[in-house]
Amino acid sequence: MSKSFAFIAAPLLVTVYGLIRILDGLDGERGPGLAWMTGHLAFLAALLLFVPVFLDLRRLAGGGAFTTWTVAAALAGTACSVVQIAVDIVIGALATDHDDMRAMFSDVIKVPGMDIVVYTVGPVLFFLGLAVVFCQLAVARAVPAWWAASVVTGALILPAGPDLLPVAGVLLCAGLVPLARRVARGEAVHA
């Protein structure tokens, strides 16, 4: 697998998840079923692919203390998001209908700390970390400002609501895919 694969696949899979999620909700309910599982597996893959993206972004941003802490926070947010999606996948696999899913989610949220760490605050670290690292890259002129603006906008609208996932995915693609091309060609990252 090429080093740049994750830069392309991760944002594409965010877009795929968002589109599948919208299709899954056309009947008024989401999950359980094939669309629920397929969408969540796509998002799980996207999250896992963001791990090497973050590590490479850290390197591209110079790897200083601030960048390292930012990427560490982003990876912690990624881990929280992975747990969230894993819970969603398990519940989707075990539930017989939407009411069963709702009851299972209610039980999960009752676990102390789960709501705040895994569903509320934790995942925000992923989005903020991605936005901050791209701002650093733009300030250092390592990427064009429009790449950073696209990624920052995509990262900041992701937590605004899951219905915006396809838009966020496209915005992430606009900034990450051109960077992937440079990484794949072995060019210097500077604009």
Short mmCIF file of N, CA and C in Angstrom, two decimals:
data_model
loop_
_atom_site.label_atom_id
_atom_site.label_comp_id
_atom_site.label_asym_id
_atom_site.label_seq_id
_atom_site.Cartn_x
_atom_site.Cartn_y
_atom_site.Cartn_z
N MET A 1 0.85 -1.18 0.00
CA MET A 1 0.00 0.00 0.00
C MET A 1 0.89 1.23 0.00
N SER A 2 0.59 2.16 -0.85
CA SER A 2 1.37 3.38 -0.97
C SER A 2 1.18 4.25 0.27
N LYS A 3 2.21 5.03 0.56
CA LYS A 3 2.19 5.92 1.72
C LYS A 3 1.05 6.93 1.63
N SER A 4 0.66 7.28 0.42
CA SER A 4 -0.37 8.30 0.25
C SER A 4 -1.79 7.73 0.25
N PHE A 5 -1.93 6.41 0.26
CA PHE A 5 -3.25 5.77 0.19
C PHE A 5 -4.19 6.31 1.26
N ALA A 6 -3.72 6.43 2.49
CA ALA A 6 -4.58 6.87 3.59
C ALA A 6 -5.09 8.29 3.38
N PHE A 7 -4.28 9.17 2.75
CA PHE A 7 -4.69 10.55 2.50
C PHE A 7 -5.88 10.61 1.55
N ILE A 8 -6.01 9.60 0.70
CA ILE A 8 -7.11 9.56 -0.26
C ILE A 8 -8.29 8.76 0.30
N ALA A 9 -8.00 7.59 0.83
CA ALA A 9 -9.06 6.68 1.27
C ALA A 9 -9.81 7.18 2.50
N ALA A 10 -9.11 7.78 3.46
CA ALA A 10 -9.78 8.22 4.69
C ALA A 10 -10.89 9.23 4.42
N PRO A 11 -10.62 10.33 3.69
CA PRO A 11 -11.73 11.26 3.46
C PRO A 11 -12.79 10.71 2.52
N LEU A 12 -12.39 9.85 1.57
CA LEU A 12 -13.40 9.22 0.70
C LEU A 12 -14.35 8.35 1.51
N LEU A 13 -13.80 7.61 2.47
CA LEU A 13 -14.63 6.74 3.30
C LEU A 13 -15.55 7.54 4.23
N VAL A 14 -15.11 8.73 4.65
CA VAL A 14 -16.00 9.61 5.42
C VAL A 14 -17.19 9.99 4.55
N THR A 15 -16.92 10.32 3.29
CA THR A 15 -17.98 10.68 2.35
C THR A 15 -18.92 9.50 2.12
N VAL A 16 -18.35 8.32 1.91
CA VAL A 16 -19.16 7.11 1.70
C VAL A 16 -20.06 6.86 2.90
N TYR A 17 -19.50 6.95 4.11
CA TYR A 17 -20.31 6.74 5.31
C TYR A 17 -21.46 7.74 5.36
N GLY A 18 -21.17 9.00 5.08
CA GLY A 18 -22.22 10.02 5.11
C GLY A 18 -23.34 9.74 4.13
N LEU A 19 -22.97 9.32 2.92
CA LEU A 19 -23.99 9.02 1.90
C LEU A 19 -24.81 7.78 2.28
N ILE A 20 -24.14 6.74 2.77
CA ILE A 20 -24.87 5.54 3.19
C ILE A 20 -25.79 5.86 4.36
N ARG A 21 -25.32 6.71 5.28
CA ARG A 21 -26.13 7.09 6.43
C ARG A 21 -27.41 7.80 5.98
N ILE A 22 -27.28 8.68 4.99
CA ILE A 22 -28.47 9.38 4.47
C ILE A 22 -29.42 8.37 3.82
N LEU A 23 -28.88 7.46 3.02
CA LEU A 23 -29.73 6.44 2.38
C LEU A 23 -30.42 5.55 3.42
N ASP A 24 -29.68 5.21 4.47
CA ASP A 24 -30.25 4.38 5.53
C ASP A 24 -31.43 5.06 6.21
N GLY A 25 -31.41 6.38 6.26
CA GLY A 25 -32.47 7.10 6.95
C GLY A 25 -33.66 7.48 6.08
N LEU A 26 -33.66 7.09 4.82
CA LEU A 26 -34.75 7.47 3.92
C LEU A 26 -36.10 6.91 4.37
N ASP A 27 -36.09 5.80 5.10
CA ASP A 27 -37.35 5.23 5.59
C ASP A 27 -37.77 5.81 6.94
N GLY A 28 -37.02 6.80 7.42
CA GLY A 28 -37.37 7.43 8.69
C GLY A 28 -36.60 6.89 9.88
N GLU A 29 -35.91 5.79 9.73
CA GLU A 29 -35.13 5.19 10.81
C GLU A 29 -33.79 4.74 10.27
N ARG A 30 -32.79 4.73 11.16
CA ARG A 30 -31.46 4.24 10.78
C ARG A 30 -31.18 2.98 11.56
N GLY A 31 -30.81 1.92 10.84
CA GLY A 31 -30.40 0.65 11.44
C GLY A 31 -31.56 -0.09 12.05
N PRO A 32 -31.33 -1.28 12.47
CA PRO A 32 -30.18 -2.11 12.10
C PRO A 32 -30.33 -2.62 10.67
N GLY A 33 -29.28 -3.17 10.14
CA GLY A 33 -29.36 -3.73 8.80
C GLY A 33 -28.08 -3.52 8.02
N LEU A 34 -28.14 -3.88 6.75
CA LEU A 34 -26.97 -3.83 5.88
C LEU A 34 -26.41 -2.42 5.73
N ALA A 35 -27.28 -1.43 5.52
CA ALA A 35 -26.80 -0.06 5.35
C ALA A 35 -26.10 0.43 6.62
N TRP A 36 -26.68 0.15 7.77
CA TRP A 36 -26.08 0.54 9.05
C TRP A 36 -24.67 -0.05 9.18
N MET A 37 -24.58 -1.35 8.94
CA MET A 37 -23.29 -2.03 9.10
C MET A 37 -22.27 -1.54 8.07
N THR A 38 -22.69 -1.44 6.82
CA THR A 38 -21.77 -1.02 5.76
C THR A 38 -21.25 0.39 6.02
N GLY A 39 -22.14 1.29 6.35
CA GLY A 39 -21.74 2.66 6.64
C GLY A 39 -20.79 2.76 7.81
N HIS A 40 -21.12 2.06 8.89
CA HIS A 40 -20.26 2.12 10.07
C HIS A 40 -18.91 1.46 9.83
N LEU A 41 -18.87 0.39 9.06
CA LEU A 41 -17.59 -0.23 8.73
C LEU A 41 -16.74 0.71 7.87
N ALA A 42 -17.38 1.45 6.97
CA ALA A 42 -16.65 2.43 6.16
C ALA A 42 -16.05 3.52 7.05
N PHE A 43 -16.84 3.98 8.02
CA PHE A 43 -16.34 5.03 8.91
C PHE A 43 -15.24 4.51 9.83
N LEU A 44 -15.38 3.27 10.28
CA LEU A 44 -14.33 2.66 11.10
C LEU A 44 -13.03 2.60 10.31
N ALA A 45 -13.11 2.18 9.06
CA ALA A 45 -11.92 2.13 8.20
C ALA A 45 -11.33 3.53 8.03
N ALA A 46 -12.19 4.53 7.83
CA ALA A 46 -11.72 5.91 7.68
C ALA A 46 -10.94 6.35 8.92
N LEU A 47 -11.50 6.09 10.08
CA LEU A 47 -10.85 6.49 11.33
C LEU A 47 -9.49 5.82 11.48
N LEU A 48 -9.43 4.53 11.18
CA LEU A 48 -8.16 3.81 11.29
C LEU A 48 -7.14 4.35 10.29
N LEU A 49 -7.60 4.76 9.11
CA LEU A 49 -6.68 5.33 8.12
C LEU A 49 -6.21 6.73 8.50
N PHE A 50 -6.95 7.41 9.35
CA PHE A 50 -6.49 8.73 9.80
C PHE A 50 -5.30 8.62 10.74
N VAL A 51 -5.05 7.46 11.33
CA VAL A 51 -3.89 7.31 12.21
C VAL A 51 -2.59 7.58 11.43
N PRO A 52 -2.33 6.88 10.31
CA PRO A 52 -1.10 7.23 9.58
C PRO A 52 -1.13 8.63 8.98
N VAL A 53 -2.32 9.15 8.66
CA VAL A 53 -2.41 10.53 8.17
C VAL A 53 -1.91 11.48 9.26
N PHE A 54 -2.40 11.31 10.47
CA PHE A 54 -1.97 12.19 11.57
C PHE A 54 -0.46 12.08 11.81
N LEU A 55 0.06 10.87 11.77
CA LEU A 55 1.50 10.69 12.00
C LEU A 55 2.31 11.38 10.91
N ASP A 56 1.85 11.29 9.67
CA ASP A 56 2.56 11.96 8.58
C ASP A 56 2.38 13.47 8.67
N LEU A 57 1.21 13.93 9.06
CA LEU A 57 0.99 15.37 9.22
C LEU A 57 1.91 15.94 10.30
N ARG A 58 2.11 15.17 11.35
CA ARG A 58 3.04 15.60 12.41
C ARG A 58 4.43 15.80 11.84
N ARG A 59 4.88 14.84 11.04
CA ARG A 59 6.20 14.94 10.42
C ARG A 59 6.27 16.15 9.50
N LEU A 60 5.24 16.34 8.68
CA LEU A 60 5.22 17.45 7.73
C LEU A 60 5.19 18.81 8.43
N ALA A 61 4.59 18.84 9.62
CA ALA A 61 4.50 20.10 10.38
C ALA A 61 5.75 20.36 11.21
N GLY A 62 6.73 19.48 11.13
CA GLY A 62 7.99 19.73 11.82
C GLY A 62 8.18 18.93 13.09
N GLY A 63 7.14 18.31 13.58
CA GLY A 63 7.26 17.42 14.73
C GLY A 63 7.64 18.07 16.04
N GLY A 64 7.46 19.36 16.20
CA GLY A 64 7.77 20.02 17.46
C GLY A 64 6.82 19.60 18.58
N ALA A 65 7.05 20.16 19.76
CA ALA A 65 6.26 19.79 20.94
C ALA A 65 4.77 20.10 20.75
N PHE A 66 4.46 21.30 20.25
CA PHE A 66 3.05 21.66 20.08
C PHE A 66 2.36 20.73 19.09
N THR A 67 3.04 20.47 17.98
CA THR A 67 2.47 19.56 16.97
C THR A 67 2.31 18.16 17.53
N THR A 68 3.30 17.70 18.28
CA THR A 68 3.23 16.36 18.87
C THR A 68 2.04 16.25 19.82
N TRP A 69 1.85 17.26 20.66
CA TRP A 69 0.71 17.24 21.59
C TRP A 69 -0.62 17.34 20.83
N THR A 70 -0.64 18.13 19.78
CA THR A 70 -1.86 18.25 18.97
C THR A 70 -2.21 16.92 18.33
N VAL A 71 -1.22 16.26 17.75
CA VAL A 71 -1.46 14.96 17.12
C VAL A 71 -1.82 13.91 18.16
N ALA A 72 -1.20 13.97 19.33
CA ALA A 72 -1.56 13.03 20.41
C ALA A 72 -3.02 13.21 20.80
N ALA A 73 -3.46 14.46 20.91
CA ALA A 73 -4.87 14.72 21.23
C ALA A 73 -5.78 14.22 20.11
N ALA A 74 -5.37 14.46 18.88
CA ALA A 74 -6.17 13.99 17.73
C ALA A 74 -6.25 12.47 17.72
N LEU A 75 -5.16 11.80 18.03
CA LEU A 75 -5.17 10.33 18.07
C LEU A 75 -6.04 9.82 19.24
N ALA A 76 -6.03 10.54 20.36
CA ALA A 76 -6.93 10.17 21.47
C ALA A 76 -8.38 10.32 21.03
N GLY A 77 -8.67 11.40 20.31
CA GLY A 77 -10.03 11.59 19.77
C GLY A 77 -10.39 10.52 18.77
N THR A 78 -9.41 10.10 17.98
CA THR A 78 -9.64 9.02 17.02
C THR A 78 -9.98 7.73 17.77
N ALA A 79 -9.25 7.46 18.85
CA ALA A 79 -9.51 6.25 19.64
C ALA A 79 -10.93 6.28 20.23
N CYS A 80 -11.35 7.44 20.73
CA CYS A 80 -12.71 7.57 21.26
C CYS A 80 -13.74 7.34 20.16
N SER A 81 -13.47 7.86 18.99
CA SER A 81 -14.39 7.67 17.86
C SER A 81 -14.44 6.22 17.42
N VAL A 82 -13.30 5.54 17.45
CA VAL A 82 -13.26 4.12 17.10
C VAL A 82 -14.11 3.32 18.09
N VAL A 83 -14.01 3.64 19.38
CA VAL A 83 -14.83 2.94 20.38
C VAL A 83 -16.31 3.20 20.09
N GLN A 84 -16.65 4.45 19.79
CA GLN A 84 -18.04 4.80 19.49
C GLN A 84 -18.57 3.99 18.30
N ILE A 85 -17.80 3.94 17.24
CA ILE A 85 -18.24 3.22 16.04
C ILE A 85 -18.29 1.72 16.31
N ALA A 86 -17.35 1.21 17.09
CA ALA A 86 -17.36 -0.21 17.43
C ALA A 86 -18.62 -0.56 18.22
N VAL A 87 -19.00 0.30 19.16
CA VAL A 87 -20.24 0.09 19.92
C VAL A 87 -21.43 0.10 18.96
N ASP A 88 -21.45 1.06 18.05
CA ASP A 88 -22.54 1.15 17.06
C ASP A 88 -22.63 -0.12 16.22
N ILE A 89 -21.47 -0.65 15.82
CA ILE A 89 -21.44 -1.86 15.00
C ILE A 89 -21.97 -3.05 15.79
N VAL A 90 -21.52 -3.19 17.02
CA VAL A 90 -21.98 -4.32 17.85
C VAL A 90 -23.48 -4.23 18.10
N ILE A 91 -23.94 -3.04 18.45
CA ILE A 91 -25.38 -2.88 18.69
C ILE A 91 -26.16 -3.15 17.41
N GLY A 92 -25.67 -2.66 16.29
CA GLY A 92 -26.34 -2.90 15.01
C GLY A 92 -26.40 -4.38 14.68
N ALA A 93 -25.36 -5.12 15.06
CA ALA A 93 -25.32 -6.57 14.78
C ALA A 93 -26.24 -7.35 15.72
N LEU A 94 -26.39 -6.88 16.96
CA LEU A 94 -27.18 -7.62 17.94
C LEU A 94 -28.67 -7.25 17.95
N ALA A 95 -28.98 -6.04 17.54
CA ALA A 95 -30.36 -5.55 17.63
C ALA A 95 -31.25 -6.22 16.59
N THR A 96 -32.49 -6.47 16.99
CA THR A 96 -33.46 -7.06 16.07
C THR A 96 -34.27 -6.00 15.33
N ASP A 97 -34.39 -4.82 15.94
CA ASP A 97 -35.11 -3.71 15.31
C ASP A 97 -34.64 -2.39 15.91
N HIS A 98 -35.23 -1.30 15.43
CA HIS A 98 -34.80 0.02 15.87
C HIS A 98 -35.06 0.23 17.37
N ASP A 99 -36.18 -0.25 17.88
CA ASP A 99 -36.48 -0.10 19.31
C ASP A 99 -35.46 -0.84 20.16
N ASP A 100 -35.03 -2.00 19.69
CA ASP A 100 -34.01 -2.78 20.39
C ASP A 100 -32.68 -2.00 20.40
N MET A 101 -32.36 -1.37 19.28
CA MET A 101 -31.15 -0.55 19.21
C MET A 101 -31.21 0.60 20.21
N ARG A 102 -32.34 1.28 20.24
CA ARG A 102 -32.51 2.42 21.14
C ARG A 102 -32.30 1.98 22.60
N ALA A 103 -32.85 0.83 22.98
CA ALA A 103 -32.69 0.34 24.35
C ALA A 103 -31.23 0.00 24.64
N MET A 104 -30.55 -0.61 23.68
CA MET A 104 -29.13 -0.95 23.88
C MET A 104 -28.27 0.31 24.02
N PHE A 105 -28.54 1.30 23.17
CA PHE A 105 -27.79 2.55 23.27
C PHE A 105 -28.04 3.23 24.62
N SER A 106 -29.25 3.16 25.09
CA SER A 106 -29.58 3.73 26.40
C SER A 106 -28.76 3.07 27.49
N ASP A 107 -28.60 1.75 27.41
CA ASP A 107 -27.79 1.03 28.39
C ASP A 107 -26.31 1.42 28.30
N VAL A 108 -25.82 1.60 27.09
CA VAL A 108 -24.41 1.98 26.90
C VAL A 108 -24.15 3.36 27.48
N ILE A 109 -25.03 4.29 27.22
CA ILE A 109 -24.86 5.67 27.70
C ILE A 109 -24.87 5.73 29.22
N LYS A 110 -25.51 4.78 29.87
CA LYS A 110 -25.56 4.76 31.33
C LYS A 110 -24.24 4.35 31.97
N VAL A 111 -23.33 3.76 31.19
CA VAL A 111 -22.01 3.40 31.73
C VAL A 111 -21.29 4.69 32.08
N PRO A 112 -20.80 4.80 33.33
CA PRO A 112 -20.16 6.05 33.76
C PRO A 112 -19.03 6.49 32.81
N GLY A 113 -19.11 7.74 32.38
CA GLY A 113 -18.10 8.33 31.52
C GLY A 113 -18.28 8.07 30.03
N MET A 114 -19.08 7.08 29.69
CA MET A 114 -19.21 6.70 28.28
C MET A 114 -19.76 7.85 27.44
N ASP A 115 -20.80 8.50 27.90
CA ASP A 115 -21.42 9.57 27.13
C ASP A 115 -20.43 10.70 26.88
N ILE A 116 -19.75 11.14 27.94
CA ILE A 116 -18.83 12.27 27.79
C ILE A 116 -17.58 11.89 27.01
N VAL A 117 -16.94 10.79 27.39
CA VAL A 117 -15.65 10.44 26.78
C VAL A 117 -15.81 9.93 25.36
N VAL A 118 -16.76 9.03 25.13
CA VAL A 118 -16.85 8.35 23.84
C VAL A 118 -17.82 9.02 22.87
N TYR A 119 -18.83 9.69 23.38
CA TYR A 119 -19.85 10.25 22.49
C TYR A 119 -19.85 11.77 22.41
N THR A 120 -19.24 12.45 23.36
CA THR A 120 -19.35 13.91 23.35
C THR A 120 -17.99 14.59 23.20
N VAL A 121 -17.17 14.56 24.24
CA VAL A 121 -15.93 15.32 24.26
C VAL A 121 -14.80 14.63 23.49
N GLY A 122 -14.62 13.34 23.70
CA GLY A 122 -13.50 12.63 23.09
C GLY A 122 -13.38 12.80 21.58
N PRO A 123 -14.46 12.52 20.82
CA PRO A 123 -14.35 12.64 19.37
C PRO A 123 -14.03 14.06 18.87
N VAL A 124 -14.38 15.06 19.65
CA VAL A 124 -14.09 16.44 19.25
C VAL A 124 -12.58 16.66 19.12
N LEU A 125 -11.79 15.92 19.92
CA LEU A 125 -10.33 16.05 19.84
C LEU A 125 -9.81 15.66 18.45
N PHE A 126 -10.46 14.69 17.82
CA PHE A 126 -10.10 14.30 16.45
C PHE A 126 -10.24 15.49 15.51
N PHE A 127 -11.42 16.11 15.55
CA PHE A 127 -11.72 17.22 14.64
C PHE A 127 -10.81 18.43 14.90
N LEU A 128 -10.67 18.78 16.17
CA LEU A 128 -9.83 19.93 16.51
C LEU A 128 -8.37 19.68 16.16
N GLY A 129 -7.89 18.47 16.44
CA GLY A 129 -6.51 18.15 16.11
C GLY A 129 -6.23 18.27 14.63
N LEU A 130 -7.14 17.76 13.80
CA LEU A 130 -6.98 17.85 12.35
C LEU A 130 -6.96 19.31 11.91
N ALA A 131 -7.87 20.11 12.45
CA ALA A 131 -7.94 21.53 12.09
C ALA A 131 -6.67 22.27 12.51
N VAL A 132 -6.20 22.02 13.73
CA VAL A 132 -5.03 22.73 14.24
C VAL A 132 -3.77 22.37 13.45
N VAL A 133 -3.59 21.09 13.15
CA VAL A 133 -2.40 20.69 12.40
C VAL A 133 -2.41 21.31 11.01
N PHE A 134 -3.56 21.35 10.36
CA PHE A 134 -3.61 21.98 9.03
C PHE A 134 -3.40 23.48 9.11
N CYS A 135 -3.83 24.11 10.18
CA CYS A 135 -3.53 25.54 10.36
C CYS A 135 -2.03 25.73 10.50
N GLN A 136 -1.38 24.86 11.26
CA GLN A 136 0.07 24.94 11.39
C GLN A 136 0.76 24.78 10.03
N LEU A 137 0.29 23.82 9.24
CA LEU A 137 0.89 23.60 7.92
C LEU A 137 0.71 24.83 7.02
N ALA A 138 -0.45 25.46 7.12
CA ALA A 138 -0.70 26.65 6.30
C ALA A 138 0.17 27.82 6.75
N VAL A 139 0.28 28.02 8.06
CA VAL A 139 1.10 29.12 8.57
C VAL A 139 2.56 28.92 8.18
N ALA A 140 3.02 27.67 8.19
CA ALA A 140 4.40 27.37 7.80
C ALA A 140 4.57 27.34 6.27
N ARG A 141 3.48 27.57 5.56
CA ARG A 141 3.46 27.53 4.09
C ARG A 141 3.87 26.17 3.54
N ALA A 142 3.56 25.14 4.30
CA ALA A 142 3.82 23.77 3.86
C ALA A 142 2.70 23.27 2.95
N VAL A 143 1.54 23.90 3.04
CA VAL A 143 0.42 23.59 2.15
C VAL A 143 -0.23 24.92 1.75
N PRO A 144 -0.84 24.96 0.58
CA PRO A 144 -1.57 26.18 0.20
C PRO A 144 -2.71 26.47 1.19
N ALA A 145 -3.00 27.73 1.37
CA ALA A 145 -4.03 28.13 2.32
C ALA A 145 -5.38 27.49 2.00
N TRP A 146 -5.70 27.32 0.72
CA TRP A 146 -7.01 26.76 0.38
C TRP A 146 -7.12 25.29 0.77
N TRP A 147 -5.99 24.54 0.75
CA TRP A 147 -6.04 23.15 1.23
C TRP A 147 -6.40 23.15 2.71
N ALA A 148 -5.70 24.01 3.44
CA ALA A 148 -5.94 24.09 4.88
C ALA A 148 -7.36 24.56 5.17
N ALA A 149 -7.83 25.57 4.44
CA ALA A 149 -9.18 26.08 4.66
C ALA A 149 -10.21 24.99 4.41
N SER A 150 -9.99 24.20 3.39
CA SER A 150 -10.91 23.11 3.07
C SER A 150 -10.94 22.06 4.18
N VAL A 151 -9.75 21.64 4.63
CA VAL A 151 -9.68 20.62 5.69
C VAL A 151 -10.23 21.16 7.01
N VAL A 152 -9.87 22.39 7.35
CA VAL A 152 -10.36 22.98 8.60
C VAL A 152 -11.88 23.10 8.56
N THR A 153 -12.44 23.57 7.46
CA THR A 153 -13.89 23.67 7.34
C THR A 153 -14.54 22.29 7.45
N GLY A 154 -13.99 21.31 6.74
CA GLY A 154 -14.52 19.95 6.82
C GLY A 154 -14.45 19.40 8.23
N ALA A 155 -13.31 19.61 8.89
CA ALA A 155 -13.14 19.09 10.25
C ALA A 155 -14.10 19.77 11.23
N LEU A 156 -14.34 21.05 11.04
CA LEU A 156 -15.20 21.76 11.98
C LEU A 156 -16.68 21.53 11.74
N ILE A 157 -17.08 21.15 10.50
CA ILE A 157 -18.50 20.86 10.31
C ILE A 157 -18.83 19.39 10.62
N LEU A 158 -17.81 18.54 10.71
CA LEU A 158 -18.08 17.13 11.05
C LEU A 158 -18.87 17.00 12.35
N PRO A 159 -18.47 17.66 13.44
CA PRO A 159 -19.25 17.51 14.68
C PRO A 159 -20.57 18.29 14.67
N ALA A 160 -20.80 19.13 13.66
CA ALA A 160 -22.03 19.92 13.61
C ALA A 160 -23.26 19.06 13.39
N GLY A 161 -23.08 17.90 12.81
CA GLY A 161 -24.21 17.01 12.58
C GLY A 161 -23.87 15.95 11.57
N PRO A 162 -24.31 14.73 11.81
CA PRO A 162 -23.96 13.63 10.91
C PRO A 162 -24.55 13.77 9.51
N ASP A 163 -25.57 14.58 9.33
CA ASP A 163 -26.12 14.77 7.98
C ASP A 163 -25.16 15.56 7.09
N LEU A 164 -24.18 16.22 7.69
CA LEU A 164 -23.19 16.98 6.94
C LEU A 164 -21.95 16.16 6.59
N LEU A 165 -21.93 14.90 6.96
CA LEU A 165 -20.76 14.05 6.69
C LEU A 165 -20.34 14.01 5.22
N PRO A 166 -21.27 13.89 4.27
CA PRO A 166 -20.81 13.88 2.87
C PRO A 166 -20.11 15.18 2.47
N VAL A 167 -20.62 16.31 2.93
CA VAL A 167 -20.00 17.60 2.63
C VAL A 167 -18.63 17.68 3.29
N ALA A 168 -18.56 17.28 4.55
CA ALA A 168 -17.28 17.29 5.26
C ALA A 168 -16.28 16.39 4.57
N GLY A 169 -16.71 15.22 4.13
CA GLY A 169 -15.82 14.30 3.44
C GLY A 169 -15.26 14.89 2.16
N VAL A 170 -16.10 15.57 1.40
CA VAL A 170 -15.65 16.20 0.16
C VAL A 170 -14.64 17.32 0.47
N LEU A 171 -14.91 18.10 1.50
CA LEU A 171 -13.98 19.16 1.89
C LEU A 171 -12.64 18.57 2.34
N LEU A 172 -12.70 17.48 3.10
CA LEU A 172 -11.46 16.82 3.52
C LEU A 172 -10.69 16.30 2.30
N CYS A 173 -11.42 15.74 1.34
CA CYS A 173 -10.78 15.27 0.10
C CYS A 173 -10.05 16.41 -0.61
N ALA A 174 -10.68 17.58 -0.64
CA ALA A 174 -10.10 18.71 -1.37
C ALA A 174 -8.74 19.11 -0.81
N GLY A 175 -8.53 18.92 0.48
CA GLY A 175 -7.24 19.28 1.07
C GLY A 175 -6.27 18.13 1.22
N LEU A 176 -6.79 16.94 1.44
CA LEU A 176 -5.90 15.79 1.67
C LEU A 176 -5.44 15.11 0.39
N VAL A 177 -6.30 15.02 -0.61
CA VAL A 177 -5.93 14.31 -1.84
C VAL A 177 -4.76 15.00 -2.57
N PRO A 178 -4.75 16.33 -2.72
CA PRO A 178 -3.59 16.95 -3.38
C PRO A 178 -2.30 16.74 -2.59
N LEU A 179 -2.41 16.73 -1.27
CA LEU A 179 -1.24 16.48 -0.42
C LEU A 179 -0.74 15.05 -0.65
N ALA A 180 -1.66 14.13 -0.83
CA ALA A 180 -1.29 12.73 -1.09
C ALA A 180 -0.50 12.62 -2.37
N ARG A 181 -0.89 13.37 -3.36
CA ARG A 181 -0.16 13.33 -4.64
C ARG A 181 1.29 13.76 -4.46
N ARG A 182 1.49 14.80 -3.69
CA ARG A 182 2.86 15.26 -3.43
C ARG A 182 3.65 14.23 -2.64
N VAL A 183 3.03 13.65 -1.63
CA VAL A 183 3.71 12.64 -0.81
C VAL A 183 4.06 11.44 -1.69
N ALA A 184 3.14 11.03 -2.55
CA ALA A 184 3.37 9.86 -3.41
C ALA A 184 4.50 10.11 -4.41
N ARG A 185 4.60 11.34 -4.90
CA ARG A 185 5.66 11.66 -5.85
C ARG A 185 6.99 11.95 -5.15
N GLY A 186 6.96 12.00 -3.82
CA GLY A 186 8.18 12.26 -3.07
C GLY A 186 8.65 13.69 -3.15
N GLU A 187 7.75 14.58 -3.56
CA GLU A 187 8.11 16.00 -3.67
C GLU A 187 8.17 16.62 -2.28
N ALA A 188 8.82 17.73 -2.22
CA ALA A 188 8.78 18.52 -1.00
C ALA A 188 7.33 18.96 -0.82
N VAL A 189 6.93 19.08 0.41
CA VAL A 189 5.54 19.41 0.69
C VAL A 189 5.29 20.90 0.56
N HIS A 190 6.29 21.72 0.58
CA HIS A 190 6.09 23.17 0.55
C HIS A 190 5.36 23.61 -0.71
N ALA A 191 4.49 24.61 -0.54
CA ALA A 191 3.66 25.10 -1.64
C ALA A 191 4.47 25.73 -2.73
#
